[in-house]
């Protein structure tokens, strides 16, 4: 059993509208919105707030068929997932699978913030939708011999 998880990276929070939720996070809590980004693969817009080392990730559906739209429809707005930062997302997924967890994603994909992400199925994580994320290696600026 290897320990590739370093910390909680962020909490994902489903909202109907980022614009409507912004004043709460900015004025009531006094947090600063880092950036807002659309993630087409997940049919969401995301807004990130730094809260110490942990970030809050607001998720607004951009399509009524997105999983976030369906989540809000059945459960209402609120905490959607917990994301753990890992140093080895592929190894962590293999470990979870070996331990008997169902994976939603066998292969990590590009998530918000330039990270590789993958989710475990909530049925095998006791109701908490669990995300693993790993920062991608810095995109190089050219001039080196790598293939990017
Ligand atoms: Zn997330």
PDB file of N, CA and C and ligand atoms in Angstrom, residues 10 12 57 81 83 119 131, ligand 1:
ATOM      1  N   UNK A  10      -8.985  20.030  -3.179  1.00  0.00           N
ATOM      2  CA  UNK A  10     -10.138  20.929  -3.218  1.00  0.00           C
ATOM      3  C   UNK A  10     -11.433  20.209  -2.878  1.00  0.00           C
ATOM      4  N   UNK A  12     -15.332  20.150  -4.240  1.00  0.00           N
ATOM      5  CA  UNK A  12     -16.189  20.557  -5.356  1.00  0.00           C
ATOM      6  C   UNK A  12     -17.588  20.850  -4.831  1.00  0.00           C
ATOM      7  N   UNK A  57     -13.958  24.621  -5.270  1.00  0.00           N
ATOM      8  CA  UNK A  57     -14.224  24.613  -6.699  1.00  0.00           C
ATOM      9  C   UNK A  57     -15.739  24.660  -6.893  1.00  0.00           C
ATOM     10  N   UNK A  81     -18.034  16.845  -4.401  1.00  0.00           N
ATOM     11  CA  UNK A  81     -16.952  15.864  -4.310  1.00  0.00           C
ATOM     12  C   UNK A  81     -15.787  16.395  -3.495  1.00  0.00           C
ATOM     13  N   UNK A  83     -11.561  16.168  -3.424  1.00  0.00           N
ATOM     14  CA  UNK A  83     -10.461  15.835  -4.332  1.00  0.00           C
ATOM     15  C   UNK A  83      -9.154  15.741  -3.567  1.00  0.00           C
ATOM     16  N   UNK A 119     -12.177   9.983 -11.212  1.00  0.00           N
ATOM     17  CA  UNK A 119     -13.119   9.835 -10.105  1.00  0.00           C
ATOM     18  C   UNK A 119     -13.354   8.372  -9.750  1.00  0.00           C
ATOM     19  N   UNK A 131     -12.394  12.310  -5.941  1.00  0.00           N
ATOM     20  CA  UNK A 131     -11.570  12.632  -7.109  1.00  0.00           C
ATOM     21  C   UNK A 131     -10.101  12.539  -6.725  1.00  0.00           C
TER      22      UNK A 131
HETATM   23 ZN1  LIG B   1     -12.778  18.629  -8.607  1.00  0.00          ZN
END
